[in-house]
Amino acid sequence: MEKTLILSCCGPCSAGVVEFFAKTKRPAAVMFYNPNIDTKEEHDLRASENKRLCDFFNIPYIYIPYEPQVWLEQTKDFFAEPERGKRCSLCFSLRLKKAAQYAKENGFDSFTSVLGVSRYKNLEQVNICAEEVSKSVGIPYDFTNWRKGGLELRRVQLIKELNLYSQKYCGCAFSKR
Ligand code: SF4
């Protein structure tokens, strides 16, 4: 069966998807790569909560160390952009590219992400970035809409059931405005 790498931003956004892969026994692993998060403390808290979720469902968890300077370099000309603007496209592409490269080099058949799961995100914008990355790296992207199929409801339920930490902003300092 196809093995998929799931790029995750946090436990709350990935909860329904992680449970879905565990219950359907589809081979998968979650990758936490979020250099966009504004502080190390916040980054580590989201990372540990994401790991707790994966451990609960017995899904492998891959942690990529915090490298905020890479994100700052990628987005430096677009700090003033509003959320959903060019800064976000660059941010999505950076993280998706890391996931695509990791997936290709480590025996995965495809990659996907939960970057567009939140209703505050523009799923089409994420998909456009993912399509470009998929073509440039040379590995298929799974475009399943992870908001559908009851997963949004399960996501909300799991946040409560597992008492997952839910942040109040996307990640970068500019998303706090
Ligand atoms: S608002 Fe979120 S997606 Fe946009 S640049 Fe900031 S961290 Fe990235």
mmCIF file with all atom_site columns, C-alpha atoms and ligand atoms in Angstrom:
data_model
loop_
_atom_site.group_PDB
_atom_site.id
_atom_site.type_symbol
_atom_site.label_atom_id
_atom_site.label_alt_id
_atom_site.label_comp_id
_atom_site.label_asym_id
_atom_site.label_entity_id
_atom_site.label_seq_id
_atom_site.pdbx_PDB_ins_code
_atom_site.Cartn_x
_atom_site.Cartn_y
_atom_site.Cartn_z
_atom_site.occupancy
_atom_site.B_iso_or_equiv
_atom_site.pdbx_formal_charge
_atom_site.auth_seq_id
_atom_site.auth_comp_id
_atom_site.auth_asym_id
_atom_site.auth_atom_id
_atom_site.pdbx_PDB_model_num
ATOM   1   C  CA  . MET A 1 1   ? 0.000   0.000  0.000  1.00 0.00 ? 1   MET A CA  1
ATOM   2   C  CA  . GLU A 1 2   ? 1.120   3.534  -0.748 1.00 0.00 ? 2   GLU A CA  1
ATOM   3   C  CA  . LYS A 1 3   ? 3.168   5.166  1.998  1.00 0.00 ? 3   LYS A CA  1
ATOM   4   C  CA  . THR A 1 4   ? 2.484   8.866  2.609  1.00 0.00 ? 4   THR A CA  1
ATOM   5   C  CA  . LEU A 1 5   ? 4.394   11.570 4.438  1.00 0.00 ? 5   LEU A CA  1
ATOM   6   C  CA  . ILE A 1 6   ? 2.075   14.051 6.176  1.00 0.00 ? 6   ILE A CA  1
ATOM   7   C  CA  . LEU A 1 7   ? 3.535   17.515 6.694  1.00 0.00 ? 7   LEU A CA  1
ATOM   8   C  CA  . SER A 1 8   ? 2.036   18.921 9.880  1.00 0.00 ? 8   SER A CA  1
ATOM   9   C  CA  . CYS A 1 9   ? 1.944   22.410 11.381 1.00 0.00 ? 9   CYS A CA  1
ATOM   10  C  CA  . CYS A 1 10  ? 0.556   21.316 14.758 1.00 0.00 ? 10  CYS A CA  1
ATOM   11  C  CA  . GLY A 1 11  ? -1.414  18.719 16.684 1.00 0.00 ? 11  GLY A CA  1
ATOM   12  C  CA  . PRO A 1 12  ? -4.837  20.400 16.365 1.00 0.00 ? 12  PRO A CA  1
ATOM   13  C  CA  . CYS A 1 13  ? -4.674  20.684 12.549 1.00 0.00 ? 13  CYS A CA  1
ATOM   14  C  CA  . SER A 1 14  ? -3.390  17.140 12.086 1.00 0.00 ? 14  SER A CA  1
ATOM   15  C  CA  . ALA A 1 15  ? -5.577  15.357 14.641 1.00 0.00 ? 15  ALA A CA  1
ATOM   16  C  CA  . GLY A 1 16  ? -8.352  14.156 12.327 1.00 0.00 ? 16  GLY A CA  1
ATOM   17  C  CA  . VAL A 1 17  ? -5.926  13.166 9.585  1.00 0.00 ? 17  VAL A CA  1
ATOM   18  C  CA  . VAL A 1 18  ? -3.630  11.233 11.922 1.00 0.00 ? 18  VAL A CA  1
ATOM   19  C  CA  . GLU A 1 19  ? -6.593  9.310  13.308 1.00 0.00 ? 19  GLU A CA  1
ATOM   20  C  CA  . PHE A 1 20  ? -7.826  8.649  9.750  1.00 0.00 ? 20  PHE A CA  1
ATOM   21  C  CA  . PHE A 1 21  ? -4.501  7.114  8.662  1.00 0.00 ? 21  PHE A CA  1
ATOM   22  C  CA  . ALA A 1 22  ? -4.291  5.062  11.871 1.00 0.00 ? 22  ALA A CA  1
ATOM   23  C  CA  . LYS A 1 23  ? -7.837  3.719  11.565 1.00 0.00 ? 23  LYS A CA  1
ATOM   24  C  CA  . THR A 1 24  ? -7.585  2.924  7.859  1.00 0.00 ? 24  THR A CA  1
ATOM   25  C  CA  . LYS A 1 25  ? -4.130  1.377  8.431  1.00 0.00 ? 25  LYS A CA  1
ATOM   26  C  CA  . ARG A 1 26  ? -2.697  3.412  5.572  1.00 0.00 ? 26  ARG A CA  1
ATOM   27  C  CA  . PRO A 1 27  ? 1.095   3.557  5.946  1.00 0.00 ? 27  PRO A CA  1
ATOM   28  C  CA  . ALA A 1 28  ? 2.121   7.070  6.924  1.00 0.00 ? 28  ALA A CA  1
ATOM   29  C  CA  . ALA A 1 29  ? 4.401   9.209  9.024  1.00 0.00 ? 29  ALA A CA  1
ATOM   30  C  CA  . VAL A 1 30  ? 3.980   12.755 10.279 1.00 0.00 ? 30  VAL A CA  1
ATOM   31  C  CA  . MET A 1 31  ? 6.719   15.295 9.697  1.00 0.00 ? 31  MET A CA  1
ATOM   32  C  CA  . PHE A 1 32  ? 6.953   18.389 11.897 1.00 0.00 ? 32  PHE A CA  1
ATOM   33  C  CA  . TYR A 1 33  ? 8.866   21.114 10.076 1.00 0.00 ? 33  TYR A CA  1
ATOM   34  C  CA  . ASN A 1 34  ? 7.900   24.623 11.114 1.00 0.00 ? 34  ASN A CA  1
ATOM   35  C  CA  . PRO A 1 35  ? 10.696  27.201 10.937 1.00 0.00 ? 35  PRO A CA  1
ATOM   36  C  CA  . ASN A 1 36  ? 7.953   29.839 10.606 1.00 0.00 ? 36  ASN A CA  1
ATOM   37  C  CA  . ILE A 1 37  ? 7.033   29.766 14.303 1.00 0.00 ? 37  ILE A CA  1
ATOM   38  C  CA  . ASP A 1 38  ? 8.090   32.955 16.042 1.00 0.00 ? 38  ASP A CA  1
ATOM   39  C  CA  . THR A 1 39  ? 9.758   31.591 19.198 1.00 0.00 ? 39  THR A CA  1
ATOM   40  C  CA  . LYS A 1 40  ? 11.571  28.407 20.174 1.00 0.00 ? 40  LYS A CA  1
ATOM   41  C  CA  . GLU A 1 41  ? 9.303   27.974 23.166 1.00 0.00 ? 41  GLU A CA  1
ATOM   42  C  CA  . GLU A 1 42  ? 6.151   28.045 21.015 1.00 0.00 ? 42  GLU A CA  1
ATOM   43  C  CA  . HIS A 1 43  ? 7.802   25.818 18.411 1.00 0.00 ? 43  HIS A CA  1
ATOM   44  C  CA  . ASP A 1 44  ? 8.755   23.192 20.964 1.00 0.00 ? 44  ASP A CA  1
ATOM   45  C  CA  . LEU A 1 45  ? 5.337   23.218 22.579 1.00 0.00 ? 45  LEU A CA  1
ATOM   46  C  CA  . ARG A 1 46  ? 3.601   22.611 19.223 1.00 0.00 ? 46  ARG A CA  1
ATOM   47  C  CA  . ALA A 1 47  ? 6.164   19.930 18.358 1.00 0.00 ? 47  ALA A CA  1
ATOM   48  C  CA  . SER A 1 48  ? 5.695   18.039 21.613 1.00 0.00 ? 48  SER A CA  1
ATOM   49  C  CA  . GLU A 1 49  ? 1.906   18.189 21.330 1.00 0.00 ? 49  GLU A CA  1
ATOM   50  C  CA  . ASN A 1 50  ? 2.111   16.876 17.764 1.00 0.00 ? 50  ASN A CA  1
ATOM   51  C  CA  . LYS A 1 51  ? 4.312   14.007 18.983 1.00 0.00 ? 51  LYS A CA  1
ATOM   52  C  CA  . ARG A 1 52  ? 1.877   13.213 21.786 1.00 0.00 ? 52  ARG A CA  1
ATOM   53  C  CA  . LEU A 1 53  ? -0.900  12.932 19.191 1.00 0.00 ? 53  LEU A CA  1
ATOM   54  C  CA  . CYS A 1 54  ? 1.179   10.648 16.951 1.00 0.00 ? 54  CYS A CA  1
ATOM   55  C  CA  . ASP A 1 55  ? 2.222   8.459  19.876 1.00 0.00 ? 55  ASP A CA  1
ATOM   56  C  CA  . PHE A 1 56  ? -1.430  8.113  20.864 1.00 0.00 ? 56  PHE A CA  1
ATOM   57  C  CA  . PHE A 1 57  ? -2.307  6.768  17.401 1.00 0.00 ? 57  PHE A CA  1
ATOM   58  C  CA  . ASN A 1 58  ? 0.986   4.911  16.948 1.00 0.00 ? 58  ASN A CA  1
ATOM   59  C  CA  . ILE A 1 59  ? 1.940   6.883  13.824 1.00 0.00 ? 59  ILE A CA  1
ATOM   60  C  CA  . PRO A 1 60  ? 5.677   7.547  13.277 1.00 0.00 ? 60  PRO A CA  1
ATOM   61  C  CA  . TYR A 1 61  ? 6.687   11.127 14.015 1.00 0.00 ? 61  TYR A CA  1
ATOM   62  C  CA  . ILE A 1 62  ? 9.608   12.867 12.295 1.00 0.00 ? 62  ILE A CA  1
ATOM   63  C  CA  . TYR A 1 63  ? 10.958  16.009 13.927 1.00 0.00 ? 63  TYR A CA  1
ATOM   64  C  CA  . ILE A 1 64  ? 13.015  18.469 11.890 1.00 0.00 ? 64  ILE A CA  1
ATOM   65  C  CA  . PRO A 1 65  ? 14.967  20.891 14.118 1.00 0.00 ? 65  PRO A CA  1
ATOM   66  C  CA  . TYR A 1 66  ? 13.958  24.542 14.371 1.00 0.00 ? 66  TYR A CA  1
ATOM   67  C  CA  . GLU A 1 67  ? 15.723  26.766 11.820 1.00 0.00 ? 67  GLU A CA  1
ATOM   68  C  CA  . PRO A 1 68  ? 14.015  30.188 11.946 1.00 0.00 ? 68  PRO A CA  1
ATOM   69  C  CA  . GLN A 1 69  ? 16.798  31.863 9.948  1.00 0.00 ? 69  GLN A CA  1
ATOM   70  C  CA  . VAL A 1 70  ? 15.818  29.787 6.894  1.00 0.00 ? 70  VAL A CA  1
ATOM   71  C  CA  . TRP A 1 71  ? 12.235  31.046 7.113  1.00 0.00 ? 71  TRP A CA  1
ATOM   72  C  CA  . LEU A 1 72  ? 13.336  34.666 7.659  1.00 0.00 ? 72  LEU A CA  1
ATOM   73  C  CA  . GLU A 1 73  ? 15.566  34.484 4.596  1.00 0.00 ? 73  GLU A CA  1
ATOM   74  C  CA  . GLN A 1 74  ? 12.758  32.970 2.497  1.00 0.00 ? 74  GLN A CA  1
ATOM   75  C  CA  . THR A 1 75  ? 10.169  35.613 3.416  1.00 0.00 ? 75  THR A CA  1
ATOM   76  C  CA  . LYS A 1 76  ? 12.309  38.703 4.152  1.00 0.00 ? 76  LYS A CA  1
ATOM   77  C  CA  . ASP A 1 77  ? 10.962  40.825 1.288  1.00 0.00 ? 77  ASP A CA  1
ATOM   78  C  CA  . PHE A 1 78  ? 7.333   40.172 2.212  1.00 0.00 ? 78  PHE A CA  1
ATOM   79  C  CA  . PHE A 1 79  ? 7.004   40.736 5.956  1.00 0.00 ? 79  PHE A CA  1
ATOM   80  C  CA  . ALA A 1 80  ? 4.355   43.418 5.432  1.00 0.00 ? 80  ALA A CA  1
ATOM   81  C  CA  . GLU A 1 81  ? 2.051   41.152 3.418  1.00 0.00 ? 81  GLU A CA  1
ATOM   82  C  CA  . PRO A 1 82  ? -1.336  40.283 4.917  1.00 0.00 ? 82  PRO A CA  1
ATOM   83  C  CA  . GLU A 1 83  ? -2.125  36.716 5.938  1.00 0.00 ? 83  GLU A CA  1
ATOM   84  C  CA  . ARG A 1 84  ? -2.973  34.652 2.813  1.00 0.00 ? 84  ARG A CA  1
ATOM   85  C  CA  . GLY A 1 85  ? -0.653  36.865 0.769  1.00 0.00 ? 85  GLY A CA  1
ATOM   86  C  CA  . LYS A 1 86  ? 2.739   36.284 -0.846 1.00 0.00 ? 86  LYS A CA  1
ATOM   87  C  CA  . ARG A 1 87  ? 4.530   35.716 2.478  1.00 0.00 ? 87  ARG A CA  1
ATOM   88  C  CA  . CYS A 1 88  ? 2.242   32.775 3.173  1.00 0.00 ? 88  CYS A CA  1
ATOM   89  C  CA  . SER A 1 89  ? 2.843   31.251 -0.278 1.00 0.00 ? 89  SER A CA  1
ATOM   90  C  CA  . LEU A 1 90  ? 6.596   31.387 0.317  1.00 0.00 ? 90  LEU A CA  1
ATOM   91  C  CA  . CYS A 1 91  ? 6.111   29.940 3.801  1.00 0.00 ? 91  CYS A CA  1
ATOM   92  C  CA  . PHE A 1 92  ? 3.977   27.052 2.500  1.00 0.00 ? 92  PHE A CA  1
ATOM   93  C  CA  . SER A 1 93  ? 6.427   26.321 -0.321 1.00 0.00 ? 93  SER A CA  1
ATOM   94  C  CA  . LEU A 1 94  ? 9.421   26.225 2.010  1.00 0.00 ? 94  LEU A CA  1
ATOM   95  C  CA  . ARG A 1 95  ? 7.818   23.683 4.318  1.00 0.00 ? 95  ARG A CA  1
ATOM   96  C  CA  . LEU A 1 96  ? 6.272   21.641 1.512  1.00 0.00 ? 96  LEU A CA  1
ATOM   97  C  CA  . LYS A 1 97  ? 9.599   21.432 -0.281 1.00 0.00 ? 97  LYS A CA  1
ATOM   98  C  CA  . LYS A 1 98  ? 11.317  20.059 2.817  1.00 0.00 ? 98  LYS A CA  1
ATOM   99  C  CA  . ALA A 1 99  ? 8.588   17.433 3.122  1.00 0.00 ? 99  ALA A CA  1
ATOM   100 C  CA  . ALA A 1 100 ? 8.729   16.509 -0.568 1.00 0.00 ? 100 ALA A CA  1
ATOM   101 C  CA  . GLN A 1 101 ? 12.501  16.095 -0.499 1.00 0.00 ? 101 GLN A CA  1
ATOM   102 C  CA  . TYR A 1 102 ? 12.376  14.041 2.694  1.00 0.00 ? 102 TYR A CA  1
ATOM   103 C  CA  . ALA A 1 103 ? 9.611   11.858 1.272  1.00 0.00 ? 103 ALA A CA  1
ATOM   104 C  CA  . LYS A 1 104 ? 11.514  11.240 -1.947 1.00 0.00 ? 104 LYS A CA  1
ATOM   105 C  CA  . GLU A 1 105 ? 14.762  10.404 -0.182 1.00 0.00 ? 105 GLU A CA  1
ATOM   106 C  CA  . ASN A 1 106 ? 13.174  8.116  2.402  1.00 0.00 ? 106 ASN A CA  1
ATOM   107 C  CA  . GLY A 1 107 ? 10.985  5.695  0.468  1.00 0.00 ? 107 GLY A CA  1
ATOM   108 C  CA  . PHE A 1 108 ? 7.606   7.436  0.601  1.00 0.00 ? 108 PHE A CA  1
ATOM   109 C  CA  . ASP A 1 109 ? 5.303   7.205  -2.439 1.00 0.00 ? 109 ASP A CA  1
ATOM   110 C  CA  . SER A 1 110 ? 3.615   10.579 -1.882 1.00 0.00 ? 110 SER A CA  1
ATOM   111 C  CA  . PHE A 1 111 ? 3.323   13.487 0.480  1.00 0.00 ? 111 PHE A CA  1
ATOM   112 C  CA  . THR A 1 112 ? 0.433   15.560 1.737  1.00 0.00 ? 112 THR A CA  1
ATOM   113 C  CA  . SER A 1 113 ? -0.093  18.287 4.315  1.00 0.00 ? 113 SER A CA  1
ATOM   114 C  CA  . VAL A 1 114 ? -2.552  19.721 6.798  1.00 0.00 ? 114 VAL A CA  1
ATOM   115 C  CA  . LEU A 1 115 ? -1.476  23.310 6.089  1.00 0.00 ? 115 LEU A CA  1
ATOM   116 C  CA  . GLY A 1 116 ? -4.908  24.064 4.595  1.00 0.00 ? 116 GLY A CA  1
ATOM   117 C  CA  . VAL A 1 117 ? -7.045  22.314 7.211  1.00 0.00 ? 117 VAL A CA  1
ATOM   118 C  CA  . SER A 1 118 ? -7.840  25.386 9.304  1.00 0.00 ? 118 SER A CA  1
ATOM   119 C  CA  . ARG A 1 119 ? -10.720 27.552 8.070  1.00 0.00 ? 119 ARG A CA  1
ATOM   120 C  CA  . TYR A 1 120 ? -8.381  30.534 8.446  1.00 0.00 ? 120 TYR A CA  1
ATOM   121 C  CA  . LYS A 1 121 ? -6.248  29.147 5.610  1.00 0.00 ? 121 LYS A CA  1
ATOM   122 C  CA  . ASN A 1 122 ? -6.801  29.291 1.865  1.00 0.00 ? 122 ASN A CA  1
ATOM   123 C  CA  . LEU A 1 123 ? -6.736  25.650 0.771  1.00 0.00 ? 123 LEU A CA  1
ATOM   124 C  CA  . GLU A 1 124 ? -6.397  26.599 -2.898 1.00 0.00 ? 124 GLU A CA  1
ATOM   125 C  CA  . GLN A 1 125 ? -3.295  28.646 -2.085 1.00 0.00 ? 125 GLN A CA  1
ATOM   126 C  CA  . VAL A 1 126 ? -1.745  25.646 -0.301 1.00 0.00 ? 126 VAL A CA  1
ATOM   127 C  CA  . ASN A 1 127 ? -2.633  23.363 -3.225 1.00 0.00 ? 127 ASN A CA  1
ATOM   128 C  CA  . ILE A 1 128 ? -1.044  25.697 -5.791 1.00 0.00 ? 128 ILE A CA  1
ATOM   129 C  CA  . CYS A 1 129 ? 2.207   25.714 -3.780 1.00 0.00 ? 129 CYS A CA  1
ATOM   130 C  CA  . ALA A 1 130 ? 2.037   21.935 -3.326 1.00 0.00 ? 130 ALA A CA  1
ATOM   131 C  CA  . GLU A 1 131 ? 1.547   21.343 -7.044 1.00 0.00 ? 131 GLU A CA  1
ATOM   132 C  CA  . GLU A 1 132 ? 4.617   23.416 -7.905 1.00 0.00 ? 132 GLU A CA  1
ATOM   133 C  CA  . VAL A 1 133 ? 6.733   21.671 -5.276 1.00 0.00 ? 133 VAL A CA  1
ATOM   134 C  CA  . SER A 1 134 ? 5.504   18.241 -6.333 1.00 0.00 ? 134 SER A CA  1
ATOM   135 C  CA  . LYS A 1 135 ? 6.544   18.907 -9.925 1.00 0.00 ? 135 LYS A CA  1
ATOM   136 C  CA  . SER A 1 136 ? 9.912   20.411 -9.046 1.00 0.00 ? 136 SER A CA  1
ATOM   137 C  CA  . VAL A 1 137 ? 10.922  17.666 -6.598 1.00 0.00 ? 137 VAL A CA  1
ATOM   138 C  CA  . GLY A 1 138 ? 9.311   14.835 -8.539 1.00 0.00 ? 138 GLY A CA  1
ATOM   139 C  CA  . ILE A 1 139 ? 7.012   13.137 -6.048 1.00 0.00 ? 139 ILE A CA  1
ATOM   140 C  CA  . PRO A 1 140 ? 3.163   13.047 -6.090 1.00 0.00 ? 140 PRO A CA  1
ATOM   141 C  CA  . TYR A 1 141 ? 1.165   15.224 -3.708 1.00 0.00 ? 141 TYR A CA  1
ATOM   142 C  CA  . ASP A 1 142 ? -2.062  13.815 -2.263 1.00 0.00 ? 142 ASP A CA  1
ATOM   143 C  CA  . PHE A 1 143 ? -4.623  16.618 -2.801 1.00 0.00 ? 143 PHE A CA  1
ATOM   144 C  CA  . THR A 1 144 ? -7.308  15.066 -0.571 1.00 0.00 ? 144 THR A CA  1
ATOM   145 C  CA  . ASN A 1 145 ? -9.346  17.787 1.135  1.00 0.00 ? 145 ASN A CA  1
ATOM   146 C  CA  . TRP A 1 146 ? -8.753  16.878 4.780  1.00 0.00 ? 146 TRP A CA  1
ATOM   147 C  CA  . ARG A 1 147 ? -11.571 19.175 5.928  1.00 0.00 ? 147 ARG A CA  1
ATOM   148 C  CA  . LYS A 1 148 ? -14.131 16.782 4.401  1.00 0.00 ? 148 LYS A CA  1
ATOM   149 C  CA  . GLY A 1 149 ? -15.410 13.305 5.226  1.00 0.00 ? 149 GLY A CA  1
ATOM   150 C  CA  . GLY A 1 150 ? -16.218 14.206 8.816  1.00 0.00 ? 150 GLY A CA  1
ATOM   151 C  CA  . LEU A 1 151 ? -12.581 14.973 9.597  1.00 0.00 ? 151 LEU A CA  1
ATOM   152 C  CA  . GLU A 1 152 ? -13.283 18.571 10.636 1.00 0.00 ? 152 GLU A CA  1
ATOM   153 C  CA  . LEU A 1 153 ? -15.717 17.390 13.293 1.00 0.00 ? 153 LEU A CA  1
ATOM   154 C  CA  . ARG A 1 154 ? -13.327 14.657 14.480 1.00 0.00 ? 154 ARG A CA  1
ATOM   155 C  CA  . ARG A 1 155 ? -10.521 17.212 14.623 1.00 0.00 ? 155 ARG A CA  1
ATOM   156 C  CA  . VAL A 1 156 ? -12.531 19.403 16.989 1.00 0.00 ? 156 VAL A CA  1
ATOM   157 C  CA  . GLN A 1 157 ? -13.552 16.393 19.085 1.00 0.00 ? 157 GLN A CA  1
ATOM   158 C  CA  . LEU A 1 158 ? -9.995  15.096 19.338 1.00 0.00 ? 158 LEU A CA  1
ATOM   159 C  CA  . ILE A 1 159 ? -8.667  18.490 20.451 1.00 0.00 ? 159 ILE A CA  1
ATOM   160 C  CA  . LYS A 1 160 ? -11.060 18.222 23.400 1.00 0.00 ? 160 LYS A CA  1
ATOM   161 C  CA  . GLU A 1 161 ? -10.613 14.496 24.044 1.00 0.00 ? 161 GLU A CA  1
ATOM   162 C  CA  . LEU A 1 162 ? -6.816  14.692 24.094 1.00 0.00 ? 162 LEU A CA  1
ATOM   163 C  CA  . ASN A 1 163 ? -6.736  18.198 25.591 1.00 0.00 ? 163 ASN A CA  1
ATOM   164 C  CA  . LEU A 1 164 ? -4.396  19.331 22.803 1.00 0.00 ? 164 LEU A CA  1
ATOM   165 C  CA  . TYR A 1 165 ? -2.768  22.728 23.106 1.00 0.00 ? 165 TYR A CA  1
ATOM   166 C  CA  . SER A 1 166 ? -4.441  25.064 20.564 1.00 0.00 ? 166 SER A CA  1
ATOM   167 C  CA  . GLN A 1 167 ? -2.519  28.177 19.649 1.00 0.00 ? 167 GLN A CA  1
ATOM   168 C  CA  . LYS A 1 168 ? -4.301  31.438 18.888 1.00 0.00 ? 168 LYS A CA  1
ATOM   169 C  CA  . TYR A 1 169 ? -2.208  32.470 15.872 1.00 0.00 ? 169 TYR A CA  1
ATOM   170 C  CA  . CYS A 1 170 ? -0.801  30.821 12.764 1.00 0.00 ? 170 CYS A CA  1
ATOM   171 C  CA  . GLY A 1 171 ? 2.882   30.872 13.649 1.00 0.00 ? 171 GLY A CA  1
ATOM   172 C  CA  . CYS A 1 172 ? 5.014   33.789 12.510 1.00 0.00 ? 172 CYS A CA  1
ATOM   173 C  CA  . ALA A 1 173 ? 5.250   37.051 14.418 1.00 0.00 ? 173 ALA A CA  1
ATOM   174 C  CA  . PHE A 1 174 ? 3.312   38.802 11.645 1.00 0.00 ? 174 PHE A CA  1
ATOM   175 C  CA  . SER A 1 175 ? 0.307   36.525 12.133 1.00 0.00 ? 175 SER A CA  1
ATOM   176 C  CA  . LYS A 1 176 ? -0.124  38.008 15.613 1.00 0.00 ? 176 LYS A CA  1
ATOM   177 C  CA  . ARG A 1 177 ? -1.118  41.405 14.208 1.00 0.00 ? 177 ARG A CA  1
HETATM 178 S  S1  . SF4 B 2 .   ? 0.717   33.671 8.623  1.00 0.00 ? 1   SF4 B S1  1
HETATM 179 FE FE1 . SF4 B 2 .   ? 1.197   31.463 8.846  1.00 0.00 ? 1   SF4 B FE1 1
HETATM 180 S  S2  . SF4 B 2 .   ? 1.342   30.664 6.740  1.00 0.00 ? 1   SF4 B S2  1
HETATM 181 FE FE2 . SF4 B 2 .   ? 1.498   32.908 6.652  1.00 0.00 ? 1   SF4 B FE2 1
HETATM 182 S  S3  . SF4 B 2 .   ? 3.695   33.355 6.710  1.00 0.00 ? 1   SF4 B S3  1
HETATM 183 FE FE3 . SF4 B 2 .   ? 2.963   33.468 8.825  1.00 0.00 ? 1   SF4 B FE3 1
HETATM 184 S  S4  . SF4 B 2 .   ? 3.296   31.394 9.655  1.00 0.00 ? 1   SF4 B S4  1
HETATM 185 FE FE4 . SF4 B 2 .   ? 3.430   31.227 7.419  1.00 0.00 ? 1   SF4 B FE4 1
#
